[in-house]
Amino acid sequence: MSIALMKDDLAVVFGEDVAFGGVFRCTMGLAEEFGRERVFNTPLTEQGIAGFGIGLASMGHTAIAEIQFADYIFPAFDQIVNEAAKHRFRSGSQFDVGSLTIRCPTMSVGHGGLYHSQSPEGFFLGASGLKVVIPRSPIQAKGLLLGAIRDPNPVIFMEPKILYRSAVEQVPMDDYEIPLGKAETLTRGSDLTVLTWGTPVYHCETALHMLSSPPESLAKHIPASVRSAKVELIDLRTILPWDVETVTESVRRTGRLVIVHEASRTGGVGGEIAAEIQNRCFLKLNAPVKRVTGWDTPVPMQYEKFYIPDALRILDAMVETLNY
Amino acid sequence: MGVLLWRGFDFDSVMAQCFGNYEDDCTKGKQMPVHFGSRKYHFHTISSPLATQIPQAAGVGFALKRDPARRGRNCAVVYFGEGAASEGDFHAGMLLASTVPSPTLFIARNNGFAISTPSSEQYHGDGIAARGPGYGMHTIRVDGNDVLAVLGAVREGRRLCIEEGRGVLIEAMTYRVGHHSTSDDSFAYRPRQEVEDRKRIDNPISRFRLFLESRGWWSAEDEERYKEQVKKQIMQAFKRGENLPRHELKEMFTDVYSGEEPWTITEQREELRTLLQKYGKSWEPWRSELKKYKGEGSEFMS
């Protein structure tokens, strides 16, 4: 955000509690560096924040808004879905809000419950005109956020909360962008594709490791035949519009797909991807597309460990899909 | 929480909800701490989203008005802060209660801070009370640190609310001496001295105590004895609540729907059962997690 503010005089950062640094300390020092006219607290109104950002962006300014938790984006749903997403379409491109980016913390850290652990990305899938991005790591977050801010479309940028606490990477100081709409293949493989985004990327990496060298307590559940399987891990990164080419190309080679997300299964992004992939890869599939997701209940706080997909659930899904 | 305690909600119930143990009837461990609720004490369960309760209260008030047994006797009361009053739902609730109308008492606690944001950045007008007349609503602003003044204002507000069957707004002015939550360090955005001064000079508890003492109804010895006694009760409830297990794991899937359970939930519960039977005994992270639930997940093991 500092780079965006430095290089673009029209850029402003605003939201609840952003001036002192934000509840997750993402905007630390920005108000001091760029002044309170460009980095400011708003009254507590998510629909107001989104609407204000739309107005600002429609005047050609760069609006970087923060909604304090993705769980609290719903009052802004009307402004985002009916206004931001449709702005260009309904005005025949006379007006657009492409310079609007809405950041919000998302996903679980294990003890947030109904209103601090949700993954609402799926709710925006039907809002054509909007982009939805979820980074997996600090380097990715910087490049994708700069990409989102400069993308000519309004973007919802969801930041997995796990990144604020436990992710460590040497992030380049320079200005760099990671293109939106492109998935990244993290591990190449030929027997199974695992597709995910955000926090579960880490659980998937653990699961891949557990598959090739299972801990003793799990060894009996992991047949020797699957331990040498080459698993391809893909981070989708942009959820809307999603990179169908990369995923299709991968599944054509592997013949198997496991999709992992924290949101509930019904209405989750996994369903959309599974439908499209079976359409494009039907004759190549050796197993049904499998989804490892949160259950179809609200996120239950004291039960989160058995609600949010973890490495073991992903491992089990991989074994089942490989053995199908 | 004061309302609940006054109505008879005990310390064990408070701790049960805060620890999310199996005695938590408020949310069955599904919500974060301090999300109380009690049908017995007519206290609708708290949810985290801000201000959503405000228009709901207008609906509750209207339901009371339609009930012949409660019409003219009861009203709905809704609490919120000066930060929540910035949400659209505040305006919707005020408008509905004054227009429909509905006997609803709106109590705004203006404690000067919405997490880090001071009220000076929350509104430019004259606080929340100034908005009442705009909605055609009787409005009282009261010194929120004066216990008896608050009691008087709420009694009068309630009387007007029920007599006229319409919304009434009370704004209680106070100061948040605590941090917003356990993950907030408020000294990052306000001076420690300011907080200490407010604690010392304008503390509603000591003000009320001094009043009682001046009347000869209370003494330093009474104070000490009472504090000791309450502290002991709270610590007992704390230790008890802390050590009780959570609800049974199967509760994760309950209370989503009433009536016939959708196949999704039935099948997903079975999916978890299969996983737990396969790994629940051998995989250490799951085995130790299961121990935290009443019955240790045994309902899934057979």
XYZ file of C-alpha atoms in Angstrom:
626
model
C 0.000 0.000 0.000
C 2.928 2.279 0.726
C 4.148 1.840 -2.861
C 0.682 2.482 -4.252
C 0.387 5.666 -2.185
C 3.880 6.815 -3.070
C 3.557 6.327 -6.810
C -0.033 7.465 -7.204
C -1.094 10.787 -5.721
C -4.727 9.894 -6.316
C -4.514 6.814 -4.109
C -6.138 6.836 -0.667
C -6.473 4.158 2.007
C -9.476 4.130 4.303
C -11.597 1.937 6.541
C -12.367 1.245 10.176
C -9.337 1.753 12.464
C -6.845 2.005 9.584
C -5.298 5.286 10.815
C -3.592 3.783 13.869
C -2.454 0.819 11.821
C -5.528 -1.394 11.564
C -6.619 -4.250 13.810
C -4.190 -6.535 11.964
C -1.540 -3.784 11.717
C -1.609 -3.782 7.890
C -1.642 0.001 7.588
C 0.989 0.691 10.262
C 2.861 3.921 9.631
C 0.889 4.864 6.507
C -1.042 7.717 8.135
C 2.205 9.124 9.517
C 3.935 8.819 6.149
C 1.180 10.026 3.839
C -1.028 12.126 6.076
C -4.515 11.755 7.426
C -6.117 13.059 4.244
C -4.881 10.014 2.364
C -5.011 7.400 5.106
C -8.045 7.798 7.300
C -10.552 6.188 9.593
C -14.124 5.994 8.409
C -17.207 5.793 10.573
C -18.311 2.240 11.192
C -20.339 1.497 8.087
C -19.309 -1.163 5.583
C -21.928 -0.213 3.027
C -20.744 3.370 3.430
C -17.103 2.384 2.943
C -17.913 0.457 -0.241
C -20.199 3.174 -1.603
C -17.673 5.891 -0.774
C -14.972 3.895 -2.561
C -17.207 3.476 -5.601
C -17.774 7.226 -5.768
C -14.087 7.921 -5.372
C -13.130 5.367 -8.023
C -15.793 6.611 -10.446
C -13.975 9.968 -10.340
C -10.755 8.264 -11.387
C -9.162 8.118 -7.952
C -7.522 4.995 -6.570
C -9.642 3.773 -3.689
C -8.062 1.203 -1.366
C -10.742 0.351 1.158
C -10.566 -2.018 4.088
C -13.444 -4.011 5.492
C -12.236 -5.148 8.926
C -13.231 -8.811 8.461
C -14.584 -10.591 5.387
C -17.363 -11.720 7.738
C -18.526 -8.100 7.858
C -18.597 -7.498 4.129
C -22.288 -8.389 3.877
C -23.709 -4.921 4.675
C -21.631 -3.802 1.673
C -22.942 -6.629 -0.515
C -25.456 -4.381 -2.283
C -22.829 -1.738 -3.059
C -20.343 -4.374 -4.225
C -22.631 -6.690 -6.202
C -25.217 -4.242 -7.526
C -23.038 -1.178 -7.866
C -19.296 -1.866 -8.141
C -19.641 -5.003 -10.263
C -22.239 -3.499 -12.630
C -20.902 0.034 -12.888
C -19.183 -0.311 -16.243
C -21.869 -2.504 -17.827
C -24.793 -0.286 -16.916
C -23.163 2.903 -18.150
C -21.828 1.543 -21.424
C -18.283 2.143 -20.121
C -18.958 5.842 -19.535
C -18.207 5.200 -15.878
C -16.219 2.513 -14.182
C -14.834 1.765 -10.725
C -11.805 -0.181 -11.874
C -9.583 1.672 -9.444
C -11.490 0.315 -6.443
C -9.865 -2.382 -4.315
C -11.538 -3.708 -1.182
C -9.211 -5.548 1.184
C -10.555 -7.819 3.888
C -9.106 -10.486 6.210
C -10.584 -13.906 5.554
C -10.528 -17.599 6.534
C -9.973 -19.191 9.923
C -7.218 -19.325 12.479
C -8.959 -21.925 14.625
C -11.015 -19.941 17.117
C -13.132 -17.342 15.350
C -16.487 -19.023 14.989
C -19.403 -17.761 12.973
C -18.225 -14.213 12.472
C -14.441 -14.281 12.424
C -13.631 -17.426 10.437
C -15.750 -17.306 7.297
C -14.533 -17.626 3.711
C -17.175 -15.720 1.761
C -15.446 -15.743 -1.645
C -18.133 -17.991 -3.115
C -20.845 -15.386 -2.556
C -19.196 -13.144 -5.147
C -18.929 -15.732 -7.933
C -22.097 -14.511 -9.600
C -21.015 -10.872 -9.570
C -19.555 -10.583 -13.057
C -17.572 -7.386 -13.393
C -15.809 -8.048 -10.112
C -12.532 -9.829 -9.486
C -11.765 -11.812 -6.348
C -8.172 -12.481 -5.308
C -6.761 -14.475 -2.377
C -2.962 -14.566 -1.851
C -1.189 -17.412 -0.039
C 1.990 -15.723 1.230
C 3.632 -12.333 1.896
C 5.440 -12.173 -1.470
C 2.249 -13.153 -3.246
C 0.213 -10.685 -1.191
C 2.368 -7.754 -2.208
C 2.477 -8.596 -5.911
C -1.172 -9.500 -6.145
C -2.299 -6.466 -4.133
C -0.384 -4.097 -6.395
C -1.843 -6.028 -9.339
C -5.330 -5.649 -7.857
C -4.958 -1.935 -7.143
C -3.823 -1.305 -10.729
C -6.210 -3.752 -12.397
C -8.845 -1.873 -14.431
C -11.655 -3.698 -12.596
C -12.958 -3.556 -9.037
C -11.265 -6.218 -6.936
C -12.137 -7.871 -3.632
C -8.787 -8.768 -2.117
C -9.183 -11.320 0.650
C -6.176 -11.764 2.939
C -5.977 -15.045 4.871
C -5.561 -14.063 8.532
C -2.909 -16.731 8.976
C -0.593 -14.476 6.923
C -0.689 -11.779 9.591
C 0.577 -14.035 12.333
C 2.710 -16.862 11.095
C 3.828 -16.320 7.513
C 7.446 -15.232 7.082
C 9.105 -14.498 3.754
C 11.802 -12.153 2.481
C 9.619 -9.773 0.484
C 11.403 -7.680 -2.177
C 11.328 -3.955 -1.436
C 10.714 -2.996 -5.069
C 7.498 -2.414 -6.876
C 6.343 -5.620 -8.558
C 3.020 -7.043 -9.678
C 1.671 -10.547 -10.005
C -0.944 -10.779 -12.758
C -4.539 -11.466 -11.788
C -6.410 -14.385 -13.308
C -3.377 -16.687 -13.303
C -3.048 -19.719 -11.076
C 0.401 -20.885 -10.010
C 1.589 -24.449 -10.053
C 3.574 -24.957 -6.861
C 4.536 -28.588 -7.339
C 4.526 -30.420 -10.666
C 2.987 -33.867 -10.809
C 1.390 -36.373 -13.136
C -0.986 -38.507 -11.024
C -3.276 -36.110 -9.165
C -4.036 -32.385 -9.159
C -4.761 -30.665 -5.854
C -6.282 -27.204 -6.293
C -6.681 -24.696 -3.492
C -6.138 -21.063 -2.420
C -5.253 -19.139 0.707
C -4.652 -20.861 4.034
C -5.273 -24.461 2.876
C -2.255 -24.186 0.565
C -0.163 -24.905 3.669
C -2.323 -27.843 4.740
C -2.042 -29.250 1.211
C 1.748 -28.968 1.293
C 1.764 -30.870 4.581
C -0.597 -33.477 3.135
C 1.666 -33.973 0.104
C 4.562 -34.586 2.430
C 2.511 -36.986 4.554
C 1.543 -38.919 1.420
C 5.112 -39.546 0.302
C 6.465 -40.202 3.790
C 3.561 -41.026 6.089
C 4.096 -40.817 9.839
C 4.078 -44.221 11.482
C 0.626 -43.770 12.992
C -0.869 -43.276 9.528
C 1.273 -45.738 7.574
C -1.364 -48.475 7.491
C -3.824 -46.132 5.763
C -1.400 -45.106 3.035
C -0.776 -48.036 0.682
C 2.719 -48.247 -0.726
C 1.244 -47.911 -4.228
C 0.143 -44.298 -3.646
C 3.201 -43.082 -1.779
C 5.155 -42.572 -4.969
C 2.289 -40.724 -6.647
C 3.320 -37.442 -8.234
C 0.873 -34.828 -6.990
C 0.513 -31.463 -8.704
C -0.374 -28.626 -6.321
C -1.979 -25.509 -7.778
C -2.707 -22.239 -5.983
C -5.658 -20.685 -7.827
C -4.849 -17.167 -6.492
C -7.620 -15.421 -8.459
C -11.044 -16.889 -7.700
C -12.976 -14.720 -10.142
C -12.316 -15.015 -13.016
C -10.459 -18.275 -12.356
C -7.693 -19.712 -14.479
C -9.516 -22.524 -16.235
C -6.630 -23.129 -18.646
C -4.041 -24.013 -16.030
C -6.414 -26.290 -14.141
C -7.726 -27.991 -17.286
C -4.238 -28.544 -18.648
C -3.195 -30.065 -15.329
C -6.197 -32.376 -14.920
C -5.849 -33.575 -18.541
C -2.403 -34.810 -17.551
C -3.220 -36.177 -14.097
C -6.789 -37.427 -14.598
C -7.642 -36.651 -10.991
C -8.662 -33.509 -9.110
C -9.107 -32.699 -5.432
C -10.344 -29.185 -4.598
C -9.795 -27.816 -1.103
C -11.450 -24.742 0.411
C -12.511 -23.638 3.865
C -15.969 -22.395 2.870
C -18.949 -24.748 3.112
C -19.360 -27.261 0.322
C -22.775 -26.206 -0.975
C -22.444 -23.032 -2.996
C -18.674 -23.085 -2.566
C -16.272 -22.261 -5.377
C -15.336 -25.955 -5.628
C -18.702 -26.815 -7.153
C -18.250 -24.351 -10.007
C -14.739 -25.602 -10.739
C -15.767 -29.259 -10.543
C -18.587 -28.696 -13.059
C -16.325 -26.916 -15.519
C -13.530 -29.476 -15.204
C -15.773 -32.489 -15.700
C -17.104 -30.707 -18.799
C -13.641 -30.134 -20.214
C -11.840 -33.256 -18.970
C -14.631 -35.851 -18.875
C -12.861 -38.476 -20.904
C -9.556 -37.934 -19.108
C -10.909 -38.272 -15.579
C -9.981 -41.453 -13.709
C -11.893 -40.467 -10.578
C -14.714 -38.108 -9.625
C -13.596 -34.593 -8.719
C -13.409 -34.554 -4.933
C -14.072 -31.583 -2.673
C -12.556 -31.170 0.788
C -14.378 -28.267 2.407
C -15.984 -26.888 5.522
C -19.300 -28.560 6.349
C -22.657 -27.034 5.440
C -23.084 -25.350 8.811
C -21.973 -21.921 10.003
C -18.379 -22.011 11.306
C -18.729 -23.418 14.854
C -16.066 -22.025 17.166
C -15.355 -24.869 19.582
C -15.544 -27.382 16.742
C -13.334 -25.604 14.200
C -10.569 -28.233 14.256
C -13.054 -30.749 12.878
C -14.773 -28.257 10.609
C -11.945 -26.653 8.660
C -10.166 -29.045 6.275
C -6.790 -30.004 7.709
C -3.829 -31.924 6.284
C -5.273 -35.290 7.306
C -8.611 -34.743 5.596
C -6.756 -33.642 2.465
C -4.457 -36.650 2.681
C -7.428 -38.996 3.008
C -9.087 -37.390 -0.030
C -5.891 -37.763 -2.050
C -5.543 -41.458 -1.157
C -9.184 -42.108 -1.976
C -8.949 -40.305 -5.303
C -5.709 -42.057 -6.233
C -7.236 -45.429 -5.357
C -10.544 -44.848 -7.065
C -24.224 -8.679 30.908
C -25.466 -6.550 33.826
C -29.031 -7.021 32.620
C -28.595 -10.773 32.550
C -26.978 -10.945 35.991
C -29.745 -8.754 37.414
C -32.330 -11.116 35.972
C -30.721 -14.127 37.583
C -28.217 -15.428 35.045
C -25.477 -16.846 37.275
C -21.687 -16.741 37.162
C -21.491 -20.382 36.093
C -23.604 -19.591 33.025
C -21.383 -16.614 32.219
C -18.273 -18.776 32.450
C -19.887 -21.613 30.509
C -20.501 -19.298 27.561
C -17.088 -17.648 27.780
C -15.259 -20.973 27.920
C -17.666 -22.632 25.492
C -18.005 -25.685 27.733
C -20.853 -28.197 27.705
C -22.895 -26.091 30.104
C -23.002 -23.282 27.553
C -26.702 -23.193 26.668
C -26.372 -19.771 25.069
C -24.532 -20.888 21.938
C -23.441 -24.501 22.610
C -19.855 -23.368 22.166
C -20.525 -22.156 18.658
C -19.939 -18.460 19.208
C -17.015 -16.498 20.617
C -17.004 -15.427 24.277
C -19.480 -12.830 25.621
C -22.147 -13.809 23.091
C -24.792 -14.401 25.737
C -28.427 -15.207 25.205
C -31.239 -16.623 27.291
C -34.838 -17.353 26.407
C -35.598 -17.697 30.119
C -34.441 -14.153 30.767
C -35.872 -12.698 27.539
C -32.430 -11.878 26.200
C -31.958 -12.483 22.479
C -28.608 -14.109 21.681
C -25.861 -11.652 20.792
C -24.202 -11.945 17.381
C -20.930 -10.290 16.357
C -22.090 -8.222 13.357
C -22.619 -4.649 14.456
C -26.002 -2.971 14.736
C -27.949 -5.860 13.226
C -29.870 -6.071 16.516
C -31.246 -2.540 16.147
C -33.933 -3.005 13.470
C -34.577 -6.473 14.946
C -35.457 -4.774 18.222
C -38.047 -2.665 16.420
C -39.599 -5.934 15.228
C -39.488 -7.376 18.733
C -41.195 -4.259 20.093
C -43.913 -4.555 17.474
C -44.501 -8.201 18.414
C -44.897 -7.148 22.071
C -47.415 -4.528 21.028
C -49.447 -7.090 19.098
C -49.570 -9.451 22.074
C -52.637 -8.534 24.171
C -50.980 -9.864 27.310
C -47.935 -7.665 26.894
C -49.267 -4.614 25.050
C -48.913 -1.524 27.214
C -46.813 -3.463 29.720
C -43.567 -4.353 27.953
C -41.200 -2.855 25.446
C -38.109 -4.066 23.607
C -34.725 -2.736 24.714
C -31.691 -2.690 22.477
C -28.111 -1.800 23.393
C -25.384 -0.594 21.067
C -22.382 1.716 21.017
C -21.761 5.021 19.320
C -19.725 3.162 16.693
C -22.542 0.784 15.794
C -24.807 3.815 15.432
C -22.893 4.614 12.235
C -24.192 1.467 10.563
C -27.168 1.695 8.245
C -29.071 -0.692 10.503
C -29.140 1.928 13.275
C -30.973 4.365 11.044
C -33.298 1.652 9.759
C -34.184 0.566 13.291
C -34.811 4.097 14.546
C -36.938 4.937 11.534
C -39.049 1.799 11.822
C -39.637 2.114 15.562
C -40.743 5.720 15.236
C -42.788 5.314 12.081
C -44.481 1.919 12.218
C -44.412 2.544 15.295
C -43.024 0.066 17.789
C -42.331 0.362 21.544
C -38.564 0.020 21.480
C -36.067 1.583 23.843
C -32.765 2.349 22.113
C -29.897 2.602 24.592
C -26.690 3.946 23.065
C -23.632 3.642 25.249
C -21.295 6.337 24.008
C -17.959 5.284 25.477
C -15.836 7.385 23.151
C -14.167 4.582 21.214
C -14.998 2.059 18.487
C -11.911 -0.105 18.864
C -9.311 2.608 18.098
C -11.575 5.128 16.429
C -12.478 8.016 18.747
C -16.019 9.359 18.595
C -14.616 12.544 17.034
C -13.945 10.451 13.915
C -17.237 8.606 14.185
C -19.557 11.613 13.786
C -19.296 15.349 13.315
C -22.717 16.109 14.809
C -23.833 16.193 18.416
C -23.449 12.521 19.274
C -26.221 9.989 18.927
C -28.894 11.865 20.894
C -29.038 14.598 18.281
C -30.358 12.057 15.792
C -33.441 11.178 17.845
C -35.485 14.300 17.056
C -34.714 13.780 13.364
C -36.671 10.549 13.613
C -39.394 12.179 15.672
C -38.290 10.265 18.728
C -38.243 11.249 22.397
C -34.576 11.414 23.338
C -32.666 11.645 26.597
C -28.922 12.094 27.011
C -27.643 11.068 30.411
C -24.372 10.952 32.330
C -23.624 7.274 31.895
C -21.275 7.290 34.868
C -24.068 8.339 37.231
C -25.852 5.137 38.149
C -28.948 6.816 39.542
C -29.237 9.222 36.630
C -29.151 6.263 34.226
C -31.808 4.495 36.297
C -33.991 7.602 36.223
C -33.548 8.138 32.503
C -34.287 4.517 31.653
C -37.407 4.468 33.868
C -38.723 7.577 32.194
C -37.709 6.338 28.757
C -39.494 3.057 29.365
C -42.633 4.871 30.560
C -42.773 7.043 27.427
C -41.950 4.110 25.191
C -44.807 1.979 26.525
C -47.332 4.780 26.910
C -46.855 6.032 23.388
C -46.035 2.677 21.825
C -43.150 4.297 19.987
C -39.337 4.276 20.011
C -37.371 6.248 22.606
C -33.637 6.964 22.429
C -31.287 7.206 25.411
C -27.641 8.128 24.996
C -25.511 7.334 28.045
C -22.183 9.183 27.980
C -19.252 7.239 29.383
C -15.640 6.291 28.695
C -14.215 2.894 27.791
C -11.492 2.271 30.375
C -10.753 -1.260 29.144
C -9.235 -2.424 25.889
C -11.642 -3.335 23.082
C -10.782 -7.018 23.443
C -8.008 -9.294 24.626
C -6.254 -8.818 21.268
C -6.350 -5.027 21.511
C -3.734 -2.825 23.183
C -5.501 0.503 23.432
C -2.376 2.363 24.506
C -1.351 2.194 20.851
C -3.949 4.892 20.155
C -4.581 6.736 23.436
C -2.428 7.851 26.349
C -2.297 5.594 29.375
C -2.646 8.623 31.641
C -5.967 9.577 30.071
C -7.339 6.151 30.949
C -5.942 6.255 34.479
C -7.449 9.698 35.026
C -10.873 8.562 33.877
C -10.670 5.499 36.087
C -9.869 7.632 39.111
C -11.949 10.747 38.578
C -15.112 9.597 36.843
C -15.616 6.007 37.811
C -19.324 5.110 37.978
C -18.695 2.433 40.605
C -16.776 4.666 42.996
C -19.184 7.529 42.407
C -22.101 5.341 43.410
C -20.166 3.930 46.345
C -19.386 7.420 47.620
C -23.059 8.308 47.326
C -24.074 5.256 49.336
C -21.400 5.984 51.938
C -22.504 9.611 52.261
C -25.969 8.339 53.119
C -24.548 5.945 55.649
C -25.862 2.927 53.680
C -22.474 1.479 52.869
C -19.000 1.510 54.359
C -15.426 0.702 53.487
C -15.807 -2.575 55.428
C -18.979 -3.471 53.491
C -17.111 -2.720 50.306
C -14.172 -4.947 51.171
C -16.385 -7.777 52.351
C -18.551 -7.590 49.255
C -15.578 -7.437 46.879
C -13.971 -10.443 48.588
C -17.185 -12.410 48.403
C -17.882 -11.629 44.729
C -14.282 -12.207 43.727
C -14.379 -15.603 45.399
C -17.604 -16.563 43.641
C -16.254 -15.421 40.270
C -12.982 -17.302 40.687
C -14.817 -20.447 41.716
C -17.026 -20.218 38.634
C -13.974 -19.412 36.506
C -12.024 -22.468 37.660
C -15.033 -24.696 37.324
C -15.927 -23.424 33.853
C -12.367 -23.606 32.633
C -12.078 -27.302 33.402
C -15.358 -28.560 31.980
C -15.216 -30.229 28.571
C -16.902 -28.814 25.487
C -20.261 -30.039 24.237
C -20.285 -33.363 22.403
C -18.653 -33.091 19.002
C -21.890 -34.065 17.239
C -23.361 -30.715 18.310
C -21.368 -29.188 15.456
C -24.090 -30.320 13.065
C -27.139 -29.458 15.197
C -29.331 -26.360 15.178
C -28.679 -25.507 11.541
C -32.206 -26.475 10.524
C -35.314 -27.572 12.332
C -37.587 -30.243 10.895
C -36.229 -32.707 8.381
C -32.449 -32.570 8.212
C -31.089 -31.780 4.744
C -29.121 -34.613 3.116
C -26.019 -32.433 2.952
C -25.686 -32.299 6.721
C -26.608 -35.951 7.202
C -24.034 -37.064 4.649
C -21.332 -34.730 5.901
C -21.789 -35.983 9.465
C -21.318 -39.510 8.102
C -18.235 -38.359 6.220
C -16.756 -37.076 9.480
C -17.750 -40.332 11.202
C -15.836 -42.351 8.625
C -12.797 -40.122 9.047
C -12.898 -40.252 12.844
C -13.289 -44.028 12.900
C -10.346 -44.330 10.574
C -7.966 -41.845 12.202
C -9.472 -40.686 15.521
C -7.532 -43.190 17.620
C -4.234 -43.181 15.752
C -3.647 -39.587 14.669
C -2.355 -37.684 17.677
C -3.577 -34.159 16.747
C -7.137 -35.515 16.421
C -6.897 -37.799 19.444
C -5.844 -34.956 21.733
C -8.440 -32.608 20.244
C -11.207 -35.174 20.745
C -10.419 -35.312 24.468
C -11.696 -31.736 24.788
C -15.267 -32.771 23.991
C -17.760 -34.350 26.347
C -17.709 -38.048 25.504
C -14.419 -37.534 23.641
C -16.102 -38.024 20.289
C -17.351 -41.511 21.212
C -20.671 -40.852 19.469
C -18.726 -40.956 16.210
C -16.606 -43.970 17.075
C -19.359 -46.571 17.057
